[in-house]
Short mmCIF file of C-alpha atoms in Angstrom, two decimals:
data_model
loop_
_atom_site.label_atom_id
_atom_site.label_comp_id
_atom_site.label_asym_id
_atom_site.label_seq_id
_atom_site.Cartn_x
_atom_site.Cartn_y
_atom_site.Cartn_z
CA MET A 1 -3.67 -18.88 7.62
CA SER A 2 -3.25 -16.85 10.79
CA LEU A 3 -2.24 -13.40 9.68
CA ILE A 4 -0.07 -11.84 12.37
CA GLN A 5 -0.18 -13.23 15.89
CA LEU A 6 2.61 -11.88 18.01
CA GLN A 7 3.85 -12.95 21.40
CA GLU A 8 7.11 -11.64 22.83
CA PRO A 9 8.65 -10.99 26.25
CA THR A 10 8.52 -7.33 27.19
CA PRO A 11 9.36 -5.30 30.28
CA SER A 12 6.62 -5.18 32.92
CA ASN A 13 6.25 -1.41 32.44
CA PRO A 14 7.41 -0.71 28.89
CA GLY A 15 7.99 2.89 27.94
CA PHE A 16 6.64 4.76 24.92
CA SER A 17 9.66 4.02 22.70
CA THR A 18 9.76 0.35 23.71
CA ILE A 19 6.13 -0.08 22.74
CA LEU A 20 6.31 1.89 19.49
CA LEU A 21 9.47 0.07 18.36
CA SER A 22 8.38 -3.41 19.44
CA VAL A 23 7.08 -4.51 16.05
CA GLY A 24 7.05 -3.03 12.54
CA PHE A 25 3.38 -2.17 12.11
CA ARG A 26 3.37 0.27 15.04
CA PRO A 27 5.77 3.00 13.79
CA PHE A 28 5.17 2.47 10.07
CA PHE A 29 1.37 2.58 10.26
CA ALA A 30 1.43 5.59 12.62
CA LEU A 31 3.95 7.65 10.66
CA GLY A 32 2.81 6.35 7.27
CA SER A 33 -0.71 7.67 7.81
CA LEU A 34 0.61 11.09 8.83
CA ILE A 35 3.07 11.27 5.94
CA GLY A 36 0.35 10.21 3.48
CA ALA A 37 -1.87 13.05 4.67
CA ILE A 38 0.90 15.69 4.78
CA LEU A 39 2.28 14.82 1.35
CA MET A 40 -1.15 15.00 -0.28
CA LEU A 41 -1.90 18.39 1.27
CA SER A 42 1.56 19.61 0.21
CA TRP A 43 0.82 18.46 -3.33
CA VAL A 44 -2.28 20.67 -3.46
CA PHE A 45 -0.19 23.75 -2.69
CA VAL A 46 2.61 22.67 -5.05
CA TYR A 47 0.46 22.18 -8.15
CA ARG A 48 -1.47 25.37 -7.40
CA GLY A 49 1.83 27.26 -7.27
CA THR A 50 1.34 28.41 -3.66
CA LEU A 51 4.29 26.33 -2.44
CA GLU A 52 7.55 26.26 -4.37
CA LEU A 53 9.86 23.33 -3.74
CA PRO A 54 13.30 22.59 -5.28
CA LEU A 55 11.97 19.62 -7.28
CA ALA A 56 13.22 18.29 -10.61
CA ASN A 57 9.67 17.47 -11.71
CA ILE A 58 6.64 18.18 -9.51
CA PHE A 59 4.41 15.49 -11.07
CA SER A 60 6.93 12.66 -10.82
CA TRP A 61 7.79 13.81 -7.25
CA HIS A 62 4.11 13.50 -6.27
CA ALA A 63 3.83 10.03 -7.79
CA HIS A 64 7.17 8.95 -6.28
CA GLU A 65 6.27 10.04 -2.76
CA MET A 66 2.82 8.41 -2.80
CA ILE A 67 4.50 5.11 -3.73
CA PHE A 68 7.90 5.25 -1.99
CA ALA A 69 6.82 7.25 1.07
CA TYR A 70 3.20 6.33 1.80
CA ALA A 71 2.55 2.93 0.18
CA ILE A 72 5.98 1.48 0.98
CA ALA A 73 5.56 2.47 4.65
CA ILE A 74 2.37 0.39 4.86
CA VAL A 75 4.03 -2.50 3.00
CA ALA A 76 7.02 -2.33 5.37
CA GLY A 77 4.82 -2.32 8.47
CA PHE A 78 2.87 -5.32 7.22
CA LEU A 79 5.84 -7.39 6.04
CA LEU A 80 8.00 -6.76 9.12
CA THR A 81 5.13 -7.98 11.26
CA ALA A 82 3.92 -10.82 9.04
CA VAL A 83 7.37 -12.34 8.42
CA ARG A 84 7.93 -12.35 12.15
CA ASN A 85 4.73 -14.32 12.60
CA TRP A 86 5.43 -16.72 9.71
CA THR A 87 8.97 -17.51 10.89
CA GLY A 88 8.75 -17.09 14.67
CA LEU A 89 11.92 -14.94 14.49
CA ASP A 90 12.48 -11.21 14.95
CA THR A 91 12.66 -9.02 11.85
CA ALA A 92 13.48 -5.63 13.35
CA ARG A 93 12.76 -4.10 16.72
CA GLY A 94 14.23 -1.49 19.04
CA PRO A 95 17.27 0.38 17.62
CA LEU A 96 17.24 -1.60 14.36
CA LEU A 97 13.59 -0.76 13.74
CA LEU A 98 14.26 2.88 14.64
CA SER A 99 17.11 2.94 12.09
CA LEU A 100 14.76 1.59 9.41
CA VAL A 101 12.14 4.21 10.25
CA ILE A 102 14.70 7.04 10.08
CA LEU A 103 16.06 5.71 6.77
CA TRP A 104 12.53 5.76 5.31
CA LEU A 105 11.47 9.07 6.90
CA LEU A 106 14.55 11.24 6.38
CA PRO A 107 14.26 11.69 2.58
CA ARG A 108 10.69 13.02 2.88
CA PRO A 109 11.48 16.47 4.34
CA LEU A 110 14.92 16.60 2.69
CA SER A 111 13.42 16.21 -0.79
CA MET A 112 11.14 19.17 -0.07
CA MET A 113 13.93 21.40 1.25
CA LEU A 114 16.99 20.50 -0.83
CA ALA A 115 17.63 20.39 -4.55
CA PRO A 116 18.08 16.88 -6.01
CA SER A 117 21.55 15.56 -5.28
CA LEU A 118 23.52 12.33 -5.35
CA TRP A 119 23.55 12.06 -1.55
CA LEU A 120 19.82 12.63 -1.26
CA SER A 121 19.23 9.90 -3.84
CA ILE A 122 21.52 7.49 -2.00
CA ILE A 123 19.62 8.05 1.26
CA ASP A 124 16.29 7.46 -0.47
CA LEU A 125 17.58 4.33 -2.23
CA ALA A 126 18.98 2.77 0.95
CA PHE A 127 15.69 1.97 2.67
CA ILE A 128 14.36 -0.87 0.50
CA PRO A 129 17.60 -2.94 0.53
CA ALA A 130 17.77 -2.50 4.32
CA LEU A 131 14.14 -3.62 4.63
CA ALA A 132 14.78 -6.63 2.35
CA ILE A 133 17.75 -7.74 4.49
CA CYS A 134 15.67 -7.51 7.69
CA LEU A 135 12.99 -9.68 6.04
CA ALA A 136 15.25 -12.16 4.24
CA ALA A 137 17.39 -13.05 7.27
CA PRO A 138 14.59 -14.67 9.38
CA ILE A 139 13.01 -16.25 6.28
CA ILE A 140 16.28 -17.96 5.36
CA ARG A 141 17.13 -18.95 8.95
CA SER A 142 13.70 -20.55 9.40
CA LYS A 143 13.74 -22.08 5.86
CA ASN A 144 10.35 -20.45 5.24
CA TRP A 145 11.07 -20.52 1.52
CA ARG A 146 7.58 -19.77 0.21
CA ASN A 147 7.73 -16.27 1.67
CA LEU A 148 11.01 -15.44 -0.06
CA LEU A 149 8.65 -14.39 -2.88
CA PHE A 150 8.51 -10.92 -1.31
CA ILE A 151 12.27 -10.35 -1.65
CA PRO A 152 12.33 -10.27 -5.49
CA ILE A 153 9.29 -7.98 -5.40
CA LEU A 154 11.17 -5.61 -3.08
CA SER A 155 14.19 -5.86 -5.38
CA ALA A 156 11.97 -4.76 -8.26
CA PHE A 157 10.83 -1.77 -6.16
CA PHE A 158 14.48 -0.85 -5.62
CA ILE A 159 15.20 -1.01 -9.36
CA CYS A 160 12.20 1.24 -10.06
CA ASN A 161 13.43 3.75 -7.49
CA LEU A 162 16.96 3.59 -8.92
CA LEU A 163 15.69 4.26 -12.45
CA TYR A 164 13.63 7.19 -11.15
CA HIS A 165 16.69 8.79 -9.53
CA LEU A 166 18.85 8.19 -12.60
CA ALA A 167 16.14 9.88 -14.67
CA ILE A 168 15.83 12.98 -12.48
CA HIS A 169 19.64 13.32 -12.53
CA GLN A 170 19.48 13.02 -16.34
CA GLN A 171 21.71 9.95 -16.31
CA LEU A 172 19.03 7.96 -18.11
CA GLU A 173 16.91 9.23 -20.96
CA ILE A 174 13.50 8.11 -19.75
CA ASN A 175 10.49 9.88 -18.31
CA PRO A 176 10.91 9.68 -14.50
CA SER A 177 7.23 8.75 -14.25
CA THR A 178 7.80 5.49 -16.18
CA PRO A 179 9.48 3.52 -13.35
CA ILE A 180 6.96 4.99 -10.90
CA LEU A 181 4.08 3.51 -12.93
CA PHE A 182 5.85 0.14 -12.85
CA ALA A 183 6.19 0.47 -9.05
CA LEU A 184 2.48 1.32 -8.86
CA GLU A 185 1.70 -2.00 -10.52
CA LEU A 186 4.05 -3.81 -8.14
CA ILE A 187 1.96 -2.45 -5.26
CA LEU A 188 -1.11 -3.85 -7.04
CA MET A 189 0.64 -7.24 -7.30
CA LEU A 190 1.22 -7.21 -3.54
CA ILE A 191 -2.44 -6.37 -2.94
CA THR A 192 -3.39 -9.18 -5.31
CA ILE A 193 -1.49 -11.90 -3.48
CA ILE A 194 -1.87 -10.66 0.11
CA GLY A 195 -5.57 -9.96 -0.40
CA ALA A 196 -6.16 -13.41 -1.86
CA ARG A 197 -4.38 -14.97 1.12
CA VAL A 198 -6.22 -13.11 3.88
CA MET A 199 -9.58 -11.85 2.62
CA PRO A 200 -11.38 -15.23 2.62
CA MET A 201 -10.31 -15.66 6.26
CA PHE A 202 -11.26 -12.08 7.17
CA THR A 203 -14.66 -12.56 5.51
CA ARG A 204 -15.40 -15.88 7.20
CA ASN A 205 -14.32 -14.67 10.65
CA GLY A 206 -15.88 -11.21 10.27
CA THR A 207 -19.31 -12.67 9.45
CA GLN A 208 -19.07 -15.50 12.03
CA ALA A 209 -19.09 -17.97 9.10
CA ALA A 210 -22.34 -16.53 7.69
CA VAL A 211 -20.28 -16.19 4.51
CA GLU A 212 -18.16 -19.19 3.48
CA PRO A 213 -15.74 -17.92 0.82
CA ARG A 214 -14.85 -20.31 -1.99
CA SER A 215 -11.45 -20.35 -3.64
CA PHE A 216 -9.76 -22.38 -6.34
CA PRO A 217 -6.49 -24.31 -5.66
CA ASN A 218 -3.38 -22.10 -5.33
CA GLN A 219 -5.58 -19.04 -5.85
CA PRO A 220 -3.07 -16.39 -4.63
CA LEU A 221 -0.24 -17.74 -6.79
CA ILE A 222 -2.45 -18.07 -9.88
CA LEU A 223 -3.65 -14.49 -9.47
CA LEU A 224 -0.08 -13.29 -9.02
CA ALA A 225 1.14 -15.26 -12.05
CA VAL A 226 -1.57 -13.78 -14.28
CA GLY A 227 -0.85 -10.30 -12.90
CA ILE A 228 2.91 -10.52 -13.44
CA SER A 229 2.32 -11.91 -16.95
CA GLN A 230 0.19 -8.93 -17.94
CA LEU A 231 2.74 -6.54 -16.42
CA LEU A 232 5.56 -8.09 -18.45
CA ILE A 233 3.46 -8.13 -21.63
CA ASN A 234 2.59 -4.45 -21.20
CA THR A 235 6.23 -3.60 -20.47
CA LEU A 236 8.07 -5.68 -23.07
CA LEU A 237 5.67 -6.05 -26.00
CA ASP A 238 4.52 -3.06 -28.01
CA ILE A 239 1.40 -4.82 -29.30
CA LYS A 240 -1.66 -2.83 -28.25
CA LEU A 241 -4.19 -5.67 -28.70
CA LEU A 242 -2.10 -8.10 -26.65
CA GLN A 243 -1.51 -5.50 -23.94
CA ALA A 244 -5.22 -4.72 -23.60
CA ALA A 245 -6.19 -8.40 -23.75
CA SER A 246 -3.74 -9.34 -20.95
CA SER A 247 -5.13 -6.57 -18.71
CA LEU A 248 -8.70 -7.77 -19.34
CA VAL A 249 -7.75 -11.40 -18.60
CA PHE A 250 -6.21 -10.31 -15.30
CA ALA A 251 -9.36 -8.30 -14.45
CA ALA A 252 -11.52 -11.34 -15.25
CA VAL A 253 -9.48 -13.63 -12.97
CA ILE A 254 -9.71 -11.07 -10.15
CA ILE A 255 -13.50 -10.85 -10.53
CA TRP A 256 -13.73 -14.66 -10.60
CA ALA A 257 -11.83 -14.86 -7.29
CA TRP A 258 -13.74 -11.94 -5.75
CA LEU A 259 -17.17 -13.40 -6.59
CA GLY A 260 -16.24 -16.56 -4.71
CA TRP A 261 -15.80 -14.55 -1.52
CA GLN A 262 -19.16 -12.80 -1.64
CA GLY A 263 -22.19 -12.96 0.67
CA THR A 264 -24.84 -10.52 1.83
CA ALA A 265 -23.61 -10.52 5.42
CA LEU A 266 -20.23 -8.99 4.62
CA TRP A 267 -21.82 -5.85 3.15
CA ARG A 268 -23.27 -5.08 6.58
CA LYS A 269 -19.74 -4.96 8.03
CA PRO A 270 -17.80 -1.75 7.18
CA MET A 271 -14.47 -3.39 8.07
CA LEU A 272 -15.18 -5.98 5.38
CA TRP A 273 -16.85 -3.96 2.64
CA VAL A 274 -13.99 -1.45 2.56
CA LEU A 275 -11.59 -4.31 1.71
CA HIS A 276 -13.94 -5.91 -0.81
CA ILE A 277 -14.48 -2.60 -2.62
CA ALA A 278 -10.71 -2.12 -2.76
CA TYR A 279 -10.09 -5.61 -4.15
CA LEU A 280 -12.79 -5.12 -6.79
CA GLY A 281 -10.91 -1.89 -7.51
CA LEU A 282 -8.09 -4.06 -8.85
CA ALA A 283 -10.38 -5.34 -11.59
CA ILE A 284 -11.76 -1.87 -12.31
CA SER A 285 -8.20 -0.54 -12.60
CA TYR A 286 -7.18 -3.16 -15.16
CA ILE A 287 -10.36 -2.79 -17.19
CA SER A 288 -9.61 0.95 -17.24
CA LYS A 289 -6.01 0.24 -18.23
CA ALA A 290 -7.20 -1.82 -21.21
CA ALA A 291 -9.65 0.93 -22.22
CA SER A 292 -6.91 3.56 -21.99
CA GLN A 293 -4.85 1.60 -24.53
CA TYR A 294 -7.47 2.55 -27.13
CA HIS A 295 -8.01 6.07 -25.71
CA LEU A 296 -11.55 5.13 -24.62
CA ILE A 297 -10.77 6.64 -21.23
CA ALA A 298 -8.09 9.00 -19.95
CA ASN A 299 -4.83 7.40 -18.84
CA SER A 300 -5.14 9.24 -15.52
CA PHE A 301 -8.40 7.38 -14.86
CA TRP A 302 -6.74 3.98 -14.65
CA ILE A 303 -3.75 5.37 -12.72
CA HIS A 304 -5.95 7.00 -10.09
CA SER A 305 -8.38 4.10 -9.89
CA ALA A 306 -5.32 2.01 -9.00
CA ALA A 307 -3.88 4.62 -6.63
CA VAL A 308 -7.00 5.85 -4.81
CA LEU A 309 -9.70 3.20 -5.29
CA CYS A 310 -7.43 0.20 -4.87
CA ILE A 311 -4.41 1.29 -2.81
CA GLY A 312 -6.17 4.05 -0.84
CA MET A 313 -9.22 1.97 0.10
CA MET A 314 -7.18 -1.18 0.82
CA THR A 315 -4.62 0.54 3.03
CA ILE A 316 -7.15 2.50 5.09
CA GLY A 317 -9.16 -0.67 5.66
CA PHE A 318 -6.21 -2.96 6.24
CA ILE A 319 -4.15 -0.86 8.65
CA GLY A 320 -7.16 -0.24 10.88
CA ARG A 321 -7.98 -3.93 11.09
CA VAL A 322 -4.39 -4.97 11.80
CA SER A 323 -3.91 -2.19 14.34
CA LEU A 324 -7.03 -3.18 16.29
CA GLY A 325 -6.25 -6.87 16.30
CA HIS A 326 -2.63 -6.52 17.32
CA SER A 327 -3.18 -3.88 19.95
CA GLY A 328 -5.50 -6.34 21.69
CA ARG A 329 -8.76 -4.55 20.87
CA LYS A 330 -12.04 -5.85 19.50
CA LEU A 331 -12.52 -5.79 15.74
CA GLU A 332 -15.30 -3.24 15.89
CA CYS A 333 -15.75 -0.32 13.52
CA SER A 334 -15.92 3.00 15.37
CA ARG A 335 -17.53 6.13 13.98
CA LEU A 336 -14.12 7.59 13.25
CA MET A 337 -13.09 4.48 11.34
CA LEU A 338 -16.31 4.56 9.33
CA SER A 339 -15.67 8.25 8.64
CA SER A 340 -12.21 7.40 7.27
CA TYR A 341 -13.71 4.77 4.94
CA CYS A 342 -16.38 7.16 3.67
CA LEU A 343 -13.88 9.98 3.18
CA MET A 344 -11.57 7.71 1.18
CA LEU A 345 -14.52 6.52 -0.90
CA LEU A 346 -15.47 10.15 -1.55
CA ALA A 347 -11.84 10.81 -2.57
CA VAL A 348 -12.20 7.97 -5.10
CA VAL A 349 -15.39 9.45 -6.59
CA LEU A 350 -13.99 12.97 -6.81
CA ARG A 351 -10.61 11.95 -8.27
CA LEU A 352 -12.08 9.64 -10.91
CA ALA A 353 -14.64 12.31 -11.79
CA ALA A 354 -11.74 14.74 -12.24
CA SER A 355 -10.14 12.31 -14.71
CA ILE A 356 -13.28 12.56 -16.85
CA TRP A 357 -14.10 16.25 -16.23
CA PRO A 358 -10.83 17.98 -15.27
CA ASN A 359 -11.64 20.57 -12.63
CA PRO A 360 -9.43 22.06 -9.88
CA ALA A 361 -12.29 21.85 -7.37
CA LEU A 362 -12.55 18.09 -7.92
CA TRP A 363 -8.77 17.65 -7.61
CA ASP A 364 -8.66 19.68 -4.40
CA GLY A 365 -11.69 17.90 -2.96
CA ALA A 366 -10.19 14.47 -3.65
CA ALA A 367 -6.88 15.47 -2.06
CA PHE A 368 -8.51 16.88 1.07
CA CYS A 369 -10.76 13.82 1.48
CA TRP A 370 -7.70 11.53 1.15
CA SER A 371 -5.83 13.52 3.79
CA LEU A 372 -8.81 13.67 6.17
CA ALA A 373 -9.30 9.91 5.84
CA LEU A 374 -5.71 9.27 6.92
CA LEU A 375 -5.91 11.88 9.68
CA CYS A 376 -9.01 10.12 11.05
CA PHE A 377 -6.96 6.93 11.24
CA ALA A 378 -4.05 8.75 12.91
CA ILE A 379 -6.27 10.44 15.52
CA GLU A 380 -7.87 7.15 16.56
CA PHE A 381 -5.00 4.69 16.19
CA ILE A 382 -1.76 6.43 17.11
CA PRO A 383 -2.73 6.23 20.82
CA TYR A 384 -3.33 2.47 20.34
CA LEU A 385 -0.10 1.96 18.41
CA SER A 386 1.98 3.71 21.06
CA SER A 387 0.42 2.08 24.15
CA PRO A 388 0.43 -1.47 25.59
CA ARG A 389 -2.02 -4.06 24.31
CA ALA A 390 -5.49 -3.56 25.77
CA ASP A 391 -5.84 -7.29 26.56
CA GLY A 392 -2.77 -7.30 28.81
CA LYS A 393 -0.76 -9.68 26.60
CA ASP A 394 2.85 -9.10 25.70
CA LEU A 395 3.52 -6.62 22.87
#
């Protein structure tokens, strides 16, 4: 499956705004990387008490922003671009894309400056439905039914965000972190299915067919079905043994798929090993989740293995690859890209170590490594994302 090949008519001398707003990955990857770095640095000062913000709950705010500010920006950039490729129809560009970006971006500074309010919640809640409409319209018009799968997943994200806002306004008697954890697992489900669809192709092409990945029939859908099943079991059934067993089964299926994609040659390619480490991180996360059910490991270990090892490593690897390919540049790993991978990997080690041996130095180190990794991406790729394709093709 070709991931995202884009051809479109553009002005002969497009300006900065025309280029940046030509397709979804450009503004959302650029701003998402900056927001991810800024929010993590802000979190360091918030939990240390150096920065006081008018937040209902600082811990749920941190978790909410890393999902609904950073991760959703990367998801939006990917889906707006991919759906356009799959359907051959526009998703959002120009003023419509700018409106989407503003709708996503505006709640970030407002939530740090203003006390929680109904209007602030409405603004934050509006982005995902708007994104879903922009994606659903071309899918329906082109009758590309198989990719409507992403619309119910986005709807589930909206429900999680709605429950979070109801909780912080004390309209619902639940811990505001509960829907955020569900949203975290929805991100993992997206990584499961998208990774299974593209990683065999990335691996084959990236190694010039030195590695020939093997897959079983309907692999992405089987992985997703097992993943959703364990999520529902853990959510709806209060049976510890069944919950742990479902997480371990999901981890086993992930490892089974992952082993079929392996070959020595890929581990010599940083742009491949970063993705393979992240996908293996899915299995590690769910093994950790099962262990946490029996208090064999801290609950924060599985949460941060999912957030930093899986989501952090996958996004830093994925957005760099997509940005190179669709700005018309060679898929070559620069020193700055390699630095971003290593910094994110160091963030993983430090944050997971902090889950075992709680220590402010480890927390701070992990946060700074995360932010530096994303800043490395921003420094190298924002000029690419805001300039014409290097190969001279249309945007």
